Amino acid sequence: MQVMAIPEPVKGAPDWLPPDAAAFEAIERTFLDVAALAGYQRIRTPIFEHTEVFSRGVGASTDVVQKEMYTFADKGGRSLTLRPEGTAGVVRAALQAGVPRAGGLPVKYSYAGEYFRHERPQAGRQREFNQVGIEALGSDDPALDAEVVLLGWEALQRVGVRDLTLRMNSLGDREDRATYHDVLNAFLDDVENLPPDVQQRRHLNPLRAFDSKAPGMTAIMANAPLLIDHIGEEPREHHRTVVALLEGEGVPLSHDPSLVRGLDYYSRTTFEYQAGDLGAQNAVGGGGRYDGLAEDLGWSERFPGIGWALGVDRTLLAIKASGVDIPTTPRVDVFVAVADASLQSDAFALVTQLRRAGVASDLAFDGRSMKAQLKVADRSGARWTVIVGPDEAARGVVTVKDLDTGEQRESKRDEVAALLAAAATGREAAE
Ligand code: HAM
């Protein structure tokens, strides 16, 4: 037989095996549960979209659109893109469904899934990664901004992220930004040897100069005029209200006037959550208001929105880095072992009965020795082993061993499933 190499995983697209995959899902579930408590309902949108959803939605000046999208032509020659983020697709779906005109606003959505960006992979930065997000559409109320920011904060606390910090800024409205862009461009005009990435994008959006990783740019931008000094009274008041509501709930936020975020759709509130235990990629989530996004996508009227996305992969890394125990659940409660291969069909019938009664159970395969079966039972994390032996089978009984206490006793074969179901439920209740 020809020996072939096992295909490598795609660079930056990680596998998550047990028990990490379960921890991953537990994080996802907790984020979604926190959102559900505030009335956010699940929405599912496609993993790929027409490219214009992102080029118009996320913005032409961004790294995401300029360098990081997985874009391809389908068989009909249409340009499609694997979603690099969730907001543009969710807003597109809401507009398609006519949500702005249906009343009952704001609508509140939550989502979870895979996202794709062609970035340079490193710890906490992947090409396929997972986010849980929320989007609240159709309201300008600053209390909604505060709700959104607080929910992300609480969700990250709830899964056990330590040393969490929250950075906030206001980007004002688009009209404010037009004046500020001139001010910032005038400042950039005076900088000698502006790096090519800034040169190239400053006319699309000079705010991108704040994100530049080019050497020396952070120091240069530390002296740049700040947007917060150029925003109008209304967005300023909006920001004050959001901050006051959050401070009223005891959220220790810090103001960061250089926080512009890497996506073009933001206006007014922007924020980022950072975890102390992560290195360079310490943003575990972020979001903001995007009051002009619906219009960028072609909606004829203003339809504001605000939301966040939390990075599930990074959150798991943060929890692991801080040494917090990730709770793992046993694979099954009951393991059925047979003393003789001729009894395998009875073991099969017994696990089926147990599973139908809601008890997680498993049995050995491949006709292994009793010793080997007990080893598998031990590794399964089961609390009880049921041993089906020929003598017992003849008497209509099985042996049940409690692996926690070592206690062993016989039970009637036709009663054992109900007995273990009751014991497993009792155990769950006690936990
Ligand atoms: P974002 O800041 O680009 O925002 O991504 C949110 C989070 O996703 C980041 O804080 C990070 O934890 C995670 N993330 C992003 N890129 C990667 C990557 N390459 N590898 C691992 N994790 C990553 C958004 O995506 C916006 N859609 C958030 C939003 C929702 N704004 C308003 N609504």
Coordinates of C-alpha atoms and ligand atoms in Angstrom, one line a residue:
M1 CA 0.0 0.0 0.0
Q2 CA 1.3 3.4 -0.9
V3 CA 2.1 5.5 2.2
M4 CA 0.6 8.9 2.1
A5 CA 1.3 11.8 4.5
I6 CA -1.6 12.9 6.6
P7 CA -2.9 16.2 5.3
E8 CA -1.8 19.1 7.4
P9 CA -4.5 21.4 8.8
V10 CA -4.7 24.7 7.0
K11 CA -2.3 27.2 8.6
G12 CA -4.1 29.3 11.3
A13 CA -7.2 27.0 11.3
P14 CA -6.9 25.1 14.6
D15 CA -8.5 21.8 15.7
W16 CA -10.2 21.7 19.1
L17 CA -10.2 18.2 20.6
P18 CA -11.8 17.0 23.8
P19 CA -11.8 18.3 26.5
D20 CA -11.0 21.7 25.0
A21 CA -13.8 21.6 22.5
A22 CA -16.3 21.1 25.4
A23 CA -14.7 24.1 27.3
F24 CA -15.0 26.1 24.0
E25 CA -18.7 25.3 23.8
A26 CA -19.3 26.1 27.4
I27 CA -17.8 29.5 26.9
E28 CA -20.0 30.0 23.8
R29 CA -23.1 28.9 25.7
T30 CA -22.4 31.2 28.6
F31 CA -22.0 34.2 26.4
L32 CA -25.2 33.4 24.6
D33 CA -27.1 32.8 27.9
V34 CA -26.0 36.2 29.2
A35 CA -27.3 37.8 26.0
A36 CA -30.6 35.8 26.2
L37 CA -31.2 37.1 29.7
A38 CA -31.4 40.6 28.1
G39 CA -33.7 39.4 25.4
Y40 CA -31.2 38.8 22.5
Q41 CA -32.5 36.1 20.2
R42 CA -30.4 33.8 18.0
I43 CA -29.9 34.7 14.4
R44 CA -28.0 32.6 11.8
T45 CA -26.6 34.1 8.7
P46 CA -24.5 32.5 5.9
I47 CA -20.8 31.8 6.3
F48 CA -20.3 33.4 2.9
E49 CA -21.7 36.6 1.4
H50 CA -21.4 38.7 -1.7
T51 CA -18.1 40.5 -1.3
E52 CA -19.8 43.9 -1.4
V53 CA -21.4 43.2 2.0
F54 CA -18.0 43.5 3.5
S55 CA -16.3 45.9 1.1
R56 CA -19.1 48.4 1.6
G57 CA -20.0 47.4 5.2
V58 CA -16.6 47.0 6.8
G59 CA -15.0 49.6 4.7
A60 CA -12.4 49.9 1.9
S61 CA -9.7 51.5 4.2
T62 CA -9.6 48.6 6.6
D63 CA -6.9 45.9 6.9
V64 CA -9.8 43.4 6.9
V65 CA -11.0 44.4 3.4
Q66 CA -7.6 45.4 1.9
K67 CA -5.6 42.3 3.0
E68 CA -7.5 39.7 5.0
M69 CA -10.6 38.5 3.2
Y70 CA -10.9 35.1 1.7
T71 CA -12.5 36.1 -1.5
F72 CA -13.2 33.8 -4.5
A73 CA -15.3 33.6 -7.6
D74 CA -18.0 31.0 -7.6
K75 CA -18.9 28.9 -10.7
G76 CA -21.2 31.7 -11.9
G77 CA -18.3 34.2 -11.7
R78 CA -19.8 36.1 -8.7
S79 CA -17.3 37.4 -6.1
L80 CA -18.0 35.8 -2.7
T81 CA -16.2 36.2 0.6
L82 CA -16.0 34.0 3.7
R83 CA -17.3 36.3 6.5
P84 CA -14.5 38.1 8.3
E85 CA -16.9 39.4 10.9
G86 CA -20.6 39.1 11.8
T87 CA -22.1 42.6 12.0
A88 CA -22.3 43.4 8.2
G89 CA -24.1 40.1 7.5
V90 CA -26.5 40.5 10.4
V91 CA -27.5 44.0 9.4
R92 CA -27.8 42.9 5.7
A93 CA -30.2 40.1 6.9
A94 CA -32.3 42.5 9.0
L95 CA -32.6 44.9 6.1
Q96 CA -33.5 42.1 3.6
A97 CA -36.3 41.1 6.0
G98 CA -37.6 44.6 6.3
V99 CA -37.0 44.7 10.0
P100 CA -36.6 48.6 10.2
R101 CA -40.3 49.0 9.1
A102 CA -41.8 46.1 11.1
G103 CA -41.9 48.1 14.4
G104 CA -41.0 46.7 17.8
L105 CA -37.5 48.3 17.8
P106 CA -34.9 47.7 18.9
V107 CA -34.5 44.2 17.7
K108 CA -31.9 42.2 19.5
Y109 CA -29.9 39.4 18.0
S110 CA -27.2 37.1 19.2
Y111 CA -25.0 34.8 17.1
A112 CA -22.1 32.4 17.3
G113 CA -19.8 30.9 14.6
E114 CA -16.7 30.8 12.6
Y115 CA -15.0 33.8 11.0
F116 CA -12.1 34.0 8.6
R117 CA -9.3 36.5 8.2
H118 CA -6.0 36.0 6.3
E119 CA -3.8 37.3 9.1
R120 CA -0.3 36.2 10.2
P121 CA -1.1 33.4 12.6
Q122 CA 0.3 33.6 16.2
A123 CA -0.9 32.9 19.7
G124 CA -4.5 34.2 19.8
R125 CA -4.6 35.2 16.2
Q126 CA -5.9 32.7 13.7
R127 CA -7.2 32.6 10.2
E128 CA -10.3 30.7 11.3
F129 CA -11.6 31.9 14.7
N130 CA -14.9 31.9 16.6
Q131 CA -17.0 34.8 17.8
V132 CA -20.1 35.2 19.8
G133 CA -21.8 38.5 19.1
I134 CA -24.8 40.6 19.8
E135 CA -26.4 43.3 17.7
A136 CA -29.2 45.7 18.8
L137 CA -30.8 47.4 15.9
G138 CA -33.1 50.4 15.5
S139 CA -32.4 52.6 18.6
D140 CA -30.3 55.6 19.4
D141 CA -30.8 55.4 23.2
P142 CA -27.5 55.6 25.1
A143 CA -29.0 53.2 27.6
L144 CA -28.8 50.6 24.9
D145 CA -25.1 51.3 24.5
A146 CA -24.6 50.8 28.2
E147 CA -26.6 47.6 28.2
V148 CA -24.5 46.2 25.3
V149 CA -21.2 47.1 26.9
L150 CA -22.3 45.8 30.3
L151 CA -23.5 42.4 28.9
G152 CA -20.0 41.8 27.3
W153 CA -18.3 42.7 30.6
E154 CA -20.6 40.4 32.6
A155 CA -20.3 37.6 30.0
L156 CA -16.5 37.7 30.2
Q157 CA -16.5 37.8 34.0
R158 CA -19.0 34.9 34.1
V159 CA -16.7 32.6 32.1
G160 CA -13.8 33.4 34.5
V161 CA -11.6 35.9 32.5
R162 CA -9.4 37.6 35.1
D163 CA -7.7 41.0 35.0
L164 CA -10.4 42.2 32.6
T165 CA -10.2 45.8 31.5
L166 CA -12.6 47.9 29.4
R167 CA -11.4 50.7 27.2
M168 CA -13.9 53.2 25.8
N169 CA -14.0 56.1 23.4
S170 CA -16.5 58.0 21.3
L171 CA -15.9 58.5 17.6
G172 CA -18.7 61.1 17.3
D173 CA -20.9 61.2 14.3
R174 CA -19.8 61.0 10.6
E175 CA -20.3 64.8 10.2
D176 CA -17.9 65.4 13.1
R177 CA -15.4 63.1 11.6
A178 CA -15.3 65.0 8.3
T179 CA -13.9 68.1 10.0
Y180 CA -11.6 66.0 12.1
H181 CA -10.3 64.1 9.1
D182 CA -9.1 67.5 7.7
V183 CA -7.4 68.3 11.0
L184 CA -5.8 64.9 11.2
N185 CA -4.7 65.0 7.6
A186 CA -3.1 68.4 8.2
F187 CA -1.2 66.8 11.1
L188 CA -0.1 63.9 9.0
D189 CA 1.1 66.3 6.2
D190 CA 3.7 67.6 8.7
V191 CA 5.0 64.1 9.6
E192 CA 8.2 63.3 7.6
N193 CA 8.5 59.8 6.1
L194 CA 5.0 58.6 6.7
P195 CA 5.0 54.8 6.5
P196 CA 3.5 53.5 3.2
D197 CA 0.5 51.9 4.8
V198 CA -0.6 55.2 6.3
Q199 CA 0.3 57.1 3.1
Q200 CA -1.9 54.8 1.1
R201 CA -5.0 54.9 3.4
R202 CA -5.0 58.3 4.9
H203 CA -7.2 59.7 2.1
L204 CA -9.7 56.9 2.5
N205 CA -9.7 57.2 6.3
P206 CA -6.9 58.9 8.2
L207 CA -8.1 57.3 11.5
R208 CA -6.3 54.1 10.2
A209 CA -3.1 55.9 11.2
F210 CA -3.9 55.1 14.8
D211 CA -3.9 51.3 14.0
S212 CA -0.6 51.4 12.0
K213 CA 2.0 48.9 13.3
A214 CA 4.8 50.7 11.4
P215 CA 7.8 51.4 13.6
G216 CA 7.6 54.8 15.4
M217 CA 3.9 55.4 14.4
T218 CA 2.5 54.9 18.0
A219 CA 4.9 57.6 19.3
I220 CA 3.9 59.9 16.4
M221 CA 0.2 59.4 16.9
A222 CA 0.6 60.1 20.7
N223 CA 0.9 63.8 19.6
A224 CA -1.9 63.7 17.0
P225 CA -5.1 65.8 17.5
L226 CA -7.8 63.7 19.1
L227 CA -11.2 63.0 17.7
I228 CA -12.8 63.4 21.1
D229 CA -11.9 67.1 21.0
H230 CA -13.7 67.5 17.7
I231 CA -17.0 65.8 18.3
G232 CA -20.3 67.7 18.6
E233 CA -22.3 68.4 21.8
E234 CA -24.9 65.7 21.0
P235 CA -22.6 62.7 20.7
R236 CA -20.6 64.1 23.6
E237 CA -23.7 64.1 25.8
H238 CA -24.6 60.6 24.5
H239 CA -21.1 59.4 25.6
R240 CA -21.5 61.0 29.0
T241 CA -24.8 59.2 29.6
V242 CA -23.3 55.8 28.5
V243 CA -20.3 56.3 30.8
A244 CA -22.5 57.4 33.8
L245 CA -24.8 54.3 33.4
L246 CA -21.8 52.0 33.3
E247 CA -20.1 53.7 36.3
G248 CA -23.4 53.5 38.1
E249 CA -23.1 49.7 37.7
G250 CA -19.6 49.7 39.0
V251 CA -17.8 48.9 35.7
P252 CA -14.2 50.2 35.9
L253 CA -13.8 51.6 32.4
S254 CA -10.9 53.6 31.2
H255 CA -11.1 56.3 28.5
D256 CA -8.8 55.7 25.5
P257 CA -9.1 58.5 23.0
S258 CA -6.9 56.6 20.5
L259 CA -9.3 53.6 20.4
V260 CA -10.6 53.9 16.8
R261 CA -11.1 50.1 16.2
G262 CA -10.2 48.4 12.9
L263 CA -13.5 48.5 11.1
D264 CA -14.9 51.6 9.3
Y265 CA -18.5 51.4 10.3
Y266 CA -18.2 52.7 13.8
S267 CA -19.6 56.0 15.1
R268 CA -20.1 57.3 18.7
T269 CA -19.5 54.5 21.3
T270 CA -16.5 52.2 20.7
F271 CA -15.1 49.8 23.3
E272 CA -12.7 46.9 23.7
Y273 CA -12.3 44.3 26.5
Q274 CA -8.8 43.2 27.2
A275 CA -7.6 40.3 29.3
G276 CA -4.5 40.8 31.4
D277 CA -3.1 37.3 31.0
L278 CA -2.8 37.4 27.2
G279 CA 0.2 38.8 25.4
A280 CA 0.0 41.0 22.3
Q281 CA -3.4 39.7 21.2
N282 CA -5.1 40.7 24.4
A283 CA -8.4 42.0 23.0
V284 CA -11.0 39.3 24.0
G285 CA -13.8 41.3 22.5
G286 CA -14.9 44.7 21.1
G287 CA -17.6 46.6 19.5
G288 CA -19.5 49.8 19.1
R289 CA -22.2 51.8 17.5
Y290 CA -22.6 51.7 13.7
D291 CA -25.3 54.2 12.9
G292 CA -24.4 54.6 9.2
L293 CA -23.9 50.9 8.3
A294 CA -27.4 50.3 7.1
E295 CA -27.1 53.2 4.7
D296 CA -23.7 52.0 3.5
L297 CA -25.4 48.7 2.6
G298 CA -28.0 50.6 0.6
W299 CA -30.9 51.2 3.0
S300 CA -32.5 54.5 2.2
E301 CA -33.0 55.7 5.8
R302 CA -30.9 55.9 8.9
F303 CA -31.1 52.7 10.9
P304 CA -28.8 52.8 13.8
G305 CA -27.2 49.8 15.7
I306 CA -24.8 48.7 18.3
G307 CA -23.1 45.5 19.3
W308 CA -20.0 43.5 20.1
A309 CA -18.2 40.3 19.3
L310 CA -16.3 38.3 21.8
G311 CA -13.5 36.0 20.6
V312 CA -14.2 32.5 21.9
D313 CA -10.7 31.2 21.0
R314 CA -8.9 34.1 22.8
T315 CA -11.2 33.8 25.8
L316 CA -10.3 30.2 26.2
L317 CA -6.6 31.1 25.9
A318 CA -7.1 33.8 28.5
I319 CA -8.8 31.4 31.0
K320 CA -6.1 28.8 30.5
A321 CA -3.3 31.4 30.8
S322 CA -4.7 32.6 34.2
G323 CA -4.6 29.0 35.5
V324 CA -8.4 28.8 36.1
D325 CA -9.5 25.2 36.1
I326 CA -11.7 24.4 33.1
P327 CA -14.4 22.2 34.3
T328 CA -14.7 19.0 32.3
T329 CA -17.7 16.7 32.5
P330 CA -17.3 12.9 32.5
R331 CA -17.8 11.3 29.1
V332 CA -20.5 8.9 30.5
D333 CA -22.1 8.0 33.8
V334 CA -22.3 4.2 33.3
F335 CA -19.9 1.8 31.6
V336 CA -21.2 -1.7 30.8
A337 CA -18.5 -4.5 30.7
V338 CA -19.1 -8.1 29.6
A339 CA -17.3 -11.2 31.1
D340 CA -17.9 -13.1 27.9
A341 CA -18.2 -12.1 24.3
S342 CA -21.5 -14.1 24.0
L343 CA -23.1 -11.5 26.3
Q344 CA -22.2 -8.5 24.1
S345 CA -25.8 -8.3 22.7
D346 CA -27.2 -8.0 26.3
A347 CA -24.7 -5.2 27.0
F348 CA -25.8 -3.5 23.8
A349 CA -29.5 -3.8 24.9
L350 CA -28.7 -2.5 28.4
V351 CA -26.8 0.6 27.1
T352 CA -29.7 1.3 24.7
Q353 CA -32.2 1.1 27.6
L354 CA -30.0 3.4 29.7
R355 CA -29.6 5.9 26.9
R356 CA -33.3 6.0 26.3
A357 CA -33.7 6.7 30.1
G358 CA -31.4 9.6 29.7
V359 CA -28.3 8.1 31.3
A360 CA -25.0 8.7 29.4
S361 CA -23.6 5.2 29.0
D362 CA -21.1 3.3 26.9
L363 CA -19.7 -0.2 26.5
A364 CA -16.5 -1.8 25.2
F365 CA -16.0 -2.8 21.6
D366 CA -13.7 -5.3 19.9
G367 CA -14.1 -8.2 22.3
R368 CA -11.6 -7.0 24.8
S369 CA -10.5 -8.8 28.1
M370 CA -12.3 -7.8 31.3
K371 CA -9.1 -6.1 32.4
A372 CA -8.9 -4.0 29.2
Q373 CA -12.7 -3.2 29.5
L374 CA -12.3 -1.9 33.1
K375 CA -9.4 0.3 31.9
V376 CA -11.7 1.9 29.3
A377 CA -14.4 2.2 31.9
D378 CA -12.0 4.0 34.2
R379 CA -10.9 6.4 31.4
S380 CA -14.5 7.1 30.5
G381 CA -15.0 8.9 33.8
A382 CA -18.1 6.7 34.5
R383 CA -19.4 6.6 38.1
W384 CA -20.8 3.1 37.8
T385 CA -19.6 0.0 36.0
V386 CA -22.2 -2.7 35.2
I387 CA -20.7 -6.1 34.8
V388 CA -22.7 -8.7 32.8
G389 CA -21.4 -12.2 33.5
P390 CA -22.7 -15.7 32.5
D391 CA -23.6 -16.9 36.0
E392 CA -25.4 -13.6 36.8
A393 CA -27.1 -13.7 33.4
A394 CA -28.4 -17.2 34.2
R395 CA -29.9 -15.8 37.4
G396 CA -31.3 -12.6 35.8
V397 CA -28.9 -10.2 37.6
V398 CA -25.9 -8.0 36.9
T399 CA -23.2 -6.6 39.1
V400 CA -23.1 -2.8 39.7
K401 CA -19.9 -1.3 41.0
D402 CA -19.8 2.2 42.3
L403 CA -16.4 3.5 41.2
D404 CA -16.5 6.4 43.7
T405 CA -17.0 4.2 46.8
G406 CA -15.8 0.8 45.6
E407 CA -19.1 -0.7 46.8
Q408 CA -20.3 -3.6 44.6
R409 CA -23.7 -5.2 44.6
E410 CA -26.1 -7.2 42.5
S411 CA -29.2 -5.8 40.8
K412 CA -32.0 -7.4 38.9
R413 CA -31.2 -7.1 35.2
D414 CA -34.7 -5.8 34.4
E415 CA -34.5 -3.1 37.1
V416 CA -31.0 -1.9 36.7
A417 CA -31.7 0.8 34.0
A418 CA -34.4 2.4 36.2
L419 CA -32.2 2.2 39.3
L420 CA -29.2 3.8 37.6
A421 CA -31.4 6.4 36.0
A422 CA -32.7 7.4 39.4
A423 CA -29.1 7.4 40.9
A424 CA -27.7 9.5 38.0
T425 CA -30.5 12.0 38.4
G426 CA -30.0 12.1 42.1
R427 CA -26.3 12.7 41.6
E428 CA -27.0 15.6 39.1
A429 CA -29.4 17.2 41.6
A430 CA -26.7 16.9 44.4
E431 CA -24.1 18.6 42.2
Ligands
HAM1 P1 -13.3 42.7 16.1 O1 -12.7 43.6 17.1 O2 -12.7 42.7 14.7 O3 -14.8 43.2 16.0 O4 -13.4 41.2 16.6 C1 -13.9 40.9 17.9 C2 -13.1 39.9 18.6 O5 -12.9 38.7 17.8 C3 -11.6 40.4 18.9 O6 -11.6 41.1 20.1 C4 -10.9 39.0 19.1 O7 -11.2 38.5 20.4 C5 -11.6 38.1 18.1 N1 -10.8 38.0 16.9 C6 -10.7 38.9 15.8 N2 -9.8 38.5 14.9 C7 -9.3 37.3 15.4 C8 -8.3 36.4 14.9 N3 -7.7 36.6 13.7 N4 -8.0 35.3 15.7 C9 -8.7 35.1 16.9 N5 -9.6 36.0 17.4 C10 -9.9 37.1 16.7 C11 -15.7 42.6 15.1 O8 -15.6 41.6 14.5 C12 -17.0 43.4 15.1 N6 -18.0 42.7 14.2 C13 -17.6 43.5 16.5 C14 -18.9 44.2 16.5 C15 -20.1 43.7 16.6 N7 -19.0 45.5 16.4 C16 -20.3 45.9 16.5 N8 -21.0 44.7 16.6

